[in-house]
JSON list of C-alpha atoms in Angstrom, two decimals:
[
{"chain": "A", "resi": 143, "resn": "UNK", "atom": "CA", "xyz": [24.06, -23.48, -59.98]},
{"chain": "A", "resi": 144, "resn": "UNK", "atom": "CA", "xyz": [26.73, -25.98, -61.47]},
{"chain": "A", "resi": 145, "resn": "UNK", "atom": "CA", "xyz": [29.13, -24.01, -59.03]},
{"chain": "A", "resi": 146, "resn": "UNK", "atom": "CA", "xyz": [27.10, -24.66, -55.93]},
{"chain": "A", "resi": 147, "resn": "UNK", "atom": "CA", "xyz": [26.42, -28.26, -56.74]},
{"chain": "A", "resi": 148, "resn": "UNK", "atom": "CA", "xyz": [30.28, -28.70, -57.18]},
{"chain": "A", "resi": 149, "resn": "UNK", "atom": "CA", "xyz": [31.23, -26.95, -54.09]},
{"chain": "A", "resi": 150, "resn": "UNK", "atom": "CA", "xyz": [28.71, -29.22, -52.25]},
{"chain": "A", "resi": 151, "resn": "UNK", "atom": "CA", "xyz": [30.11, -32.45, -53.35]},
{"chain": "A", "resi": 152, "resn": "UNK", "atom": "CA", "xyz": [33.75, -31.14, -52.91]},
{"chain": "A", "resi": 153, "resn": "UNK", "atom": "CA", "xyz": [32.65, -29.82, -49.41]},
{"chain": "A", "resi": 154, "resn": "UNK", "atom": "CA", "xyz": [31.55, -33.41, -49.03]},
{"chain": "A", "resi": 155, "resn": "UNK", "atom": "CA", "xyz": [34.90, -34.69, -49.93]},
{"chain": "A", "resi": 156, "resn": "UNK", "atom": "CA", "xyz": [36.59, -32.46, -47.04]},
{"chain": "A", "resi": 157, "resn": "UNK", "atom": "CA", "xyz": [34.89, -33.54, -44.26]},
{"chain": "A", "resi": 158, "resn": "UNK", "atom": "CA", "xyz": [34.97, -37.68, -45.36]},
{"chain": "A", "resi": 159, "resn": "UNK", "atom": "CA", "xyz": [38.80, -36.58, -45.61]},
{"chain": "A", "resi": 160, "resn": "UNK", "atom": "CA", "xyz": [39.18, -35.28, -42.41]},
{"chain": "A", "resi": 161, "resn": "UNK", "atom": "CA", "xyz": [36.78, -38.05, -40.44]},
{"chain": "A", "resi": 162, "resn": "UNK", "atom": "CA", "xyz": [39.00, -40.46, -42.76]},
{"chain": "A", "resi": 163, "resn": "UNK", "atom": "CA", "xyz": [42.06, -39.04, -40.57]},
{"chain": "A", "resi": 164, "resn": "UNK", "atom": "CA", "xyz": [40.90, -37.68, -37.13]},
{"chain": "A", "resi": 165, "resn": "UNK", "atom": "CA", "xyz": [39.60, -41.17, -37.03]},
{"chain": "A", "resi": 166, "resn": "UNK", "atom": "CA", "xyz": [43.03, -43.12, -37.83]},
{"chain": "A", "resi": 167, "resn": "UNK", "atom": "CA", "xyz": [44.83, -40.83, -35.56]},
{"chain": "A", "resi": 168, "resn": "UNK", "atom": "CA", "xyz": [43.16, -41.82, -32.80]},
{"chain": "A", "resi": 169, "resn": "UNK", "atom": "CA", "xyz": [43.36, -45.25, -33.86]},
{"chain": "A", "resi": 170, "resn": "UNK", "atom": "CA", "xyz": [47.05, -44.94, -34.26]},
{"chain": "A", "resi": 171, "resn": "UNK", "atom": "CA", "xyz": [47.54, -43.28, -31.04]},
{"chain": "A", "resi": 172, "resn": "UNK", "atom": "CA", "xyz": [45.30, -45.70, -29.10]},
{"chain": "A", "resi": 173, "resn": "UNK", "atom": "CA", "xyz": [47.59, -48.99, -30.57]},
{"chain": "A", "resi": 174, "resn": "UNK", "atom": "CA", "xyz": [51.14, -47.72, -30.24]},
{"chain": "A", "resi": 175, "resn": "UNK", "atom": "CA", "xyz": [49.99, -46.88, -26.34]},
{"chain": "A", "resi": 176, "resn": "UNK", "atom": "CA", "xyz": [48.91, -49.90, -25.34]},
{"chain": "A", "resi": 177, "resn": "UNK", "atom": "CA", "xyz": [51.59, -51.85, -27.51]},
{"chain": "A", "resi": 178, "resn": "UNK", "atom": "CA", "xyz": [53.89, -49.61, -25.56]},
{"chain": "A", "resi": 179, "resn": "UNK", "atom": "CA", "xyz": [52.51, -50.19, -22.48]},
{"chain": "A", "resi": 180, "resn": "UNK", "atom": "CA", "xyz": [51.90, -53.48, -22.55]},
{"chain": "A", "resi": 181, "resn": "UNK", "atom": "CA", "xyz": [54.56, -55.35, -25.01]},
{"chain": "A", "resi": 182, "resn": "UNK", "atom": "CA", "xyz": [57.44, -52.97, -24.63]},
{"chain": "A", "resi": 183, "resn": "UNK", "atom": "CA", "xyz": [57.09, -52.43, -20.89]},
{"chain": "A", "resi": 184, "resn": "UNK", "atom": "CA", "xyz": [55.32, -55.33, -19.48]},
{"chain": "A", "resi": 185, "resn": "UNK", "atom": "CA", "xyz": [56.11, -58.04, -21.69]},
{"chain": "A", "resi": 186, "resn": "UNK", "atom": "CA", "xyz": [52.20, -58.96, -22.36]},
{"chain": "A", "resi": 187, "resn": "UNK", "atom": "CA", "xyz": [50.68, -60.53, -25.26]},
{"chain": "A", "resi": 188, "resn": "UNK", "atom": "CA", "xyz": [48.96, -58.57, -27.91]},
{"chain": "A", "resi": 189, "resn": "UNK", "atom": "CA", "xyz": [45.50, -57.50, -26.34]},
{"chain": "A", "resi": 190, "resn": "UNK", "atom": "CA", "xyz": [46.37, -59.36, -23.37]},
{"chain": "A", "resi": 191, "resn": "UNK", "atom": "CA", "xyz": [43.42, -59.10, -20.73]},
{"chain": "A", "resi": 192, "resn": "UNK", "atom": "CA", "xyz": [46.19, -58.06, -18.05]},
{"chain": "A", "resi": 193, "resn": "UNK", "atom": "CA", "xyz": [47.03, -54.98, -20.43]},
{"chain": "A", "resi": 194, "resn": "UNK", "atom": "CA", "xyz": [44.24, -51.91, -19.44]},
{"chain": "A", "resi": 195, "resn": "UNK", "atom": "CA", "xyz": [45.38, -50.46, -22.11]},
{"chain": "A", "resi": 196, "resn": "UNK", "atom": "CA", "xyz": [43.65, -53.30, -24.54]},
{"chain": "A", "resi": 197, "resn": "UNK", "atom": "CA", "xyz": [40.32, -51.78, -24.20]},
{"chain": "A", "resi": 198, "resn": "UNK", "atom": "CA", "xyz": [41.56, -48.02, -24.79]},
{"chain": "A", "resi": 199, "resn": "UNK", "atom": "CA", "xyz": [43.27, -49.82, -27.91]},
{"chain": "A", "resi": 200, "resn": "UNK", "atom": "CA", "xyz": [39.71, -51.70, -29.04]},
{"chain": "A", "resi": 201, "resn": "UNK", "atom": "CA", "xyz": [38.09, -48.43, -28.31]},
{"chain": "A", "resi": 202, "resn": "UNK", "atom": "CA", "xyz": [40.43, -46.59, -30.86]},
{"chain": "A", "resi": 203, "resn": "UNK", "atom": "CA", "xyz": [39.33, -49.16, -33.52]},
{"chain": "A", "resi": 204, "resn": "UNK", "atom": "CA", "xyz": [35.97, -48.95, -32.96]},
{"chain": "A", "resi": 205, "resn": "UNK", "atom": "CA", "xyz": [36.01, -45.32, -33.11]},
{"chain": "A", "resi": 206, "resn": "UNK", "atom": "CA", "xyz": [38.91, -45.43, -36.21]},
{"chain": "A", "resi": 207, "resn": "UNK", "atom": "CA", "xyz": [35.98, -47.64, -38.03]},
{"chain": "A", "resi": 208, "resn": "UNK", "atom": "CA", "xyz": [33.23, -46.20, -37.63]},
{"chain": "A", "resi": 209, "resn": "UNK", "atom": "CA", "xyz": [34.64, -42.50, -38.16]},
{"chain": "A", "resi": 210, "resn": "UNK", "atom": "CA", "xyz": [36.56, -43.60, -41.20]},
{"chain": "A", "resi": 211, "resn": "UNK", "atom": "CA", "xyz": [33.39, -45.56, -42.92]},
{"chain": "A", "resi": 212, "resn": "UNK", "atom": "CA", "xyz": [31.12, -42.89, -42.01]},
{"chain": "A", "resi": 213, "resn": "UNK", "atom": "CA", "xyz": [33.45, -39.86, -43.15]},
{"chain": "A", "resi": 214, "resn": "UNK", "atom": "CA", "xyz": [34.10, -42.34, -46.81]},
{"chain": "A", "resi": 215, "resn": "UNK", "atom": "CA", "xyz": [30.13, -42.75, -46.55]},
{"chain": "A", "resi": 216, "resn": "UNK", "atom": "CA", "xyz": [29.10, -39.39, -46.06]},
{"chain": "A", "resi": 217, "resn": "UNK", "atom": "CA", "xyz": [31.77, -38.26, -49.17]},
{"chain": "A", "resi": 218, "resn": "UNK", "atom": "CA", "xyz": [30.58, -41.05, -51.63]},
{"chain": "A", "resi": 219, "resn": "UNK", "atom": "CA", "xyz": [26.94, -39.98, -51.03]},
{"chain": "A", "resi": 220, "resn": "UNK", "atom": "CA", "xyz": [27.76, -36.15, -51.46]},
{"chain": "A", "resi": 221, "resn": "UNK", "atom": "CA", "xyz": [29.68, -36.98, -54.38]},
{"chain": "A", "resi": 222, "resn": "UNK", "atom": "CA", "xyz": [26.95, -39.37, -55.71]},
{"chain": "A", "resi": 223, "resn": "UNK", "atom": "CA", "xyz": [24.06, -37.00, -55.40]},
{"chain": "A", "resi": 224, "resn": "UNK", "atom": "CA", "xyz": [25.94, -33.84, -57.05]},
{"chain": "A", "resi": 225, "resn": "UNK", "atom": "CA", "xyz": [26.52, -36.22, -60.21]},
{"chain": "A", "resi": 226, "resn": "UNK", "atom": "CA", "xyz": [23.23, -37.37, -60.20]},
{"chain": "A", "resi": 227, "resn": "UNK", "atom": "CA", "xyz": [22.13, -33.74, -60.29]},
{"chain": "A", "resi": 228, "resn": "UNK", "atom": "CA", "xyz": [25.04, -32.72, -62.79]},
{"chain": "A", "resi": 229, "resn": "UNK", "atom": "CA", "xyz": [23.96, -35.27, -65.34]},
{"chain": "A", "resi": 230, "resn": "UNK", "atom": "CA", "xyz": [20.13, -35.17, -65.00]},
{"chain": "A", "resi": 231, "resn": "UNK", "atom": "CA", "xyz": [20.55, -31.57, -65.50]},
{"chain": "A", "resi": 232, "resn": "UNK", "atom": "CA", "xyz": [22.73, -31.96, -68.65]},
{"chain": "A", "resi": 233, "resn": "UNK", "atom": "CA", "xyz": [19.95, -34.14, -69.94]},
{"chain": "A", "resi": 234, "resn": "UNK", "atom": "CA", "xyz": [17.08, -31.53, -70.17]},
{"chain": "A", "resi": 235, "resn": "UNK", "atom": "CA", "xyz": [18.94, -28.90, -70.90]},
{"chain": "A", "resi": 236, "resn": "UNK", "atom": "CA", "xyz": [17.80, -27.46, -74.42]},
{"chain": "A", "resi": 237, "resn": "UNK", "atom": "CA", "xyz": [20.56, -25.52, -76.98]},
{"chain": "A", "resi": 238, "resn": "UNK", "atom": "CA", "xyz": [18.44, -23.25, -79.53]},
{"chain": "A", "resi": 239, "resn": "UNK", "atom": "CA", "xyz": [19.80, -20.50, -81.79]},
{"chain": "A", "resi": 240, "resn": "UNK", "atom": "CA", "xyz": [22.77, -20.29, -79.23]},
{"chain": "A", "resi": 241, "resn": "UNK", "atom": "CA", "xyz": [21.29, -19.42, -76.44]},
{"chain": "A", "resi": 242, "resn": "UNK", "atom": "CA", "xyz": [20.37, -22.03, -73.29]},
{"chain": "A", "resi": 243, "resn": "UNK", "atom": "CA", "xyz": [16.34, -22.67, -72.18]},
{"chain": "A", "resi": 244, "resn": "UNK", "atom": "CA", "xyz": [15.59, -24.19, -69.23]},
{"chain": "A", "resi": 245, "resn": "UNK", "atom": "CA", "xyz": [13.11, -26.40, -69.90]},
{"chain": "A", "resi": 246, "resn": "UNK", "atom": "CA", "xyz": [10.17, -26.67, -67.21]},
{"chain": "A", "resi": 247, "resn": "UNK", "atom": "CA", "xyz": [10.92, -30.34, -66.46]},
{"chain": "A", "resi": 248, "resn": "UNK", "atom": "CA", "xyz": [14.50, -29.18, -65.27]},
{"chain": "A", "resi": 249, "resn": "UNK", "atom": "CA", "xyz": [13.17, -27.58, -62.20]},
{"chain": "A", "resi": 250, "resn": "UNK", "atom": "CA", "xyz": [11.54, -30.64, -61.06]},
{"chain": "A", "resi": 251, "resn": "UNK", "atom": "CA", "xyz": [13.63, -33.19, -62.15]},
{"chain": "A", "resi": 252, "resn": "UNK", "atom": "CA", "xyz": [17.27, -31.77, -60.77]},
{"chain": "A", "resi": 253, "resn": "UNK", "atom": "CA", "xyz": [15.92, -32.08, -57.47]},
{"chain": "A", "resi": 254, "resn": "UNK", "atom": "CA", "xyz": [14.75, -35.44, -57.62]},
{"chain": "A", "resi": 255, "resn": "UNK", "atom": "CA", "xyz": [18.35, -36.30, -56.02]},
{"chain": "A", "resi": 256, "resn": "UNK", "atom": "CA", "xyz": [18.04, -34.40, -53.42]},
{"chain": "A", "resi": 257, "resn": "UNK", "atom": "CA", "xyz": [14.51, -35.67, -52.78]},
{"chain": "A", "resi": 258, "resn": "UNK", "atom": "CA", "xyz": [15.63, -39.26, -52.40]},
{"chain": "A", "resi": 259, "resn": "UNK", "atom": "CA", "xyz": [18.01, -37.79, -49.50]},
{"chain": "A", "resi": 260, "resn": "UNK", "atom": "CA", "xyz": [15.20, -35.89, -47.78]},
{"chain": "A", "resi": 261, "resn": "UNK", "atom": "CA", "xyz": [12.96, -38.89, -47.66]},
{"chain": "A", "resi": 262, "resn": "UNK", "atom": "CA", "xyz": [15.99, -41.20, -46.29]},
{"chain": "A", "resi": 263, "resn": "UNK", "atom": "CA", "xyz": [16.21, -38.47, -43.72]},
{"chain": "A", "resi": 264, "resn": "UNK", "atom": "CA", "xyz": [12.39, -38.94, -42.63]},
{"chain": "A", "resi": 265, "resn": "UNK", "atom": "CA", "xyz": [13.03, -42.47, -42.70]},
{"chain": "A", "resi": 266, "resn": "UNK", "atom": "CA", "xyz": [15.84, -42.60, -40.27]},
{"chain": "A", "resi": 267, "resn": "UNK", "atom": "CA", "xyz": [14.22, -39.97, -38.27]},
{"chain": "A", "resi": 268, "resn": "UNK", "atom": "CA", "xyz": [11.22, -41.84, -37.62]},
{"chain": "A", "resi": 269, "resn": "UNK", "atom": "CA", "xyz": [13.13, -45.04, -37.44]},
{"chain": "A", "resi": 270, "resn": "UNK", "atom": "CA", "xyz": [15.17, -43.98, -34.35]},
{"chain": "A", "resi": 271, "resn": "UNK", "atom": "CA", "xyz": [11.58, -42.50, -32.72]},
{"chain": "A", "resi": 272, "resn": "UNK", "atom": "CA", "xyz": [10.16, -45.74, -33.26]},
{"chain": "A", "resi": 273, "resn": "UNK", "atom": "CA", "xyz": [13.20, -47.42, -31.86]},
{"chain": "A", "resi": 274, "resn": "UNK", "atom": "CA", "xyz": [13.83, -45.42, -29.10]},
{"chain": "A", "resi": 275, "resn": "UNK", "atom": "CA", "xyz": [10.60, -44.55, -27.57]},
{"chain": "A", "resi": 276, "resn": "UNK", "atom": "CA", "xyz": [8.18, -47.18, -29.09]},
{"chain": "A", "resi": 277, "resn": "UNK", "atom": "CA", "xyz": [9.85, -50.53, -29.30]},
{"chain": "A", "resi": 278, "resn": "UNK", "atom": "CA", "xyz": [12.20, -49.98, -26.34]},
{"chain": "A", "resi": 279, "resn": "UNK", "atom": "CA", "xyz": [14.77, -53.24, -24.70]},
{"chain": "A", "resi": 280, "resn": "UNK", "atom": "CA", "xyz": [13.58, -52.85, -21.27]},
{"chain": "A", "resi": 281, "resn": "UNK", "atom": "CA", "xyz": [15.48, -55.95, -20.33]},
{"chain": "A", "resi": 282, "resn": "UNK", "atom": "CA", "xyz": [17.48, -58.80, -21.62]},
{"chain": "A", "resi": 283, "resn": "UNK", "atom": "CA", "xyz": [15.55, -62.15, -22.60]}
]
């Protein structure tokens, strides 16, 4: 089980990694175009409202941001939650004669963790519902 839990938060780790990346590449790319484009070649200021290339620039930091803090997000909570389960477990587990017994509050409690995500998940889900379809902006005030 202690496998499983690891590989999950390491799996975790992987893909915050590579949304960490994919996300400052395209930031990266997006900036040295338009500086290239509109310093080097046209002489502009920086995010000059001549330069089209501004926007495709403010788009790749949106995108850098919110991929990047999402990906280091997503990573920190996997992480989180696989300790939490780790060292709950660790707590109840009982050593007699040699030999390891699981004691019946281990089954309940090591997924208390994982519980806390599930009902965050319901939350959001009905959330965005209730956002979307309930309290919609049909127009600006």
């Amino acid at each position: 089980m202690f496998e499983c839990i690891a590989g999950f938060g390491l799996g975790g780790s992987t893909v915050g990694l590579f949304g960490r990346v994919g996300g400052g590449i395209y930031t990266k790319a997006a900036d040295v175009g338009a500086d290239l484009v509109g310093k080097v070649e046209n002489d502009f200021a920086e995010d000059s409202p001549k330069n089209p290339a501004t926007i495709a620039d403010n788009v790749g930091d949106n995108v850098g941001d919110i991929a990047g803090m999402g990906a280091d997000l997503f990573g920190s909570f996997a992480e989180a939650t696989c300790a939490a389960m780790v060292i709950w477990t660790a707590n109840y587990l009982v050593v007699e004669k040699g030999t390891i017994q699981v004691s019946t509050k281990l089954i309940v409690s090591t997924f208390y963790p994982l519980m806390i995500t599930a009902f965050g998940l319901i939350a959001c889900f009905i959330t965005s519902i209730f956002a979307t379809h309930i309290m919609k902006v049909e127009e600006n005030k």
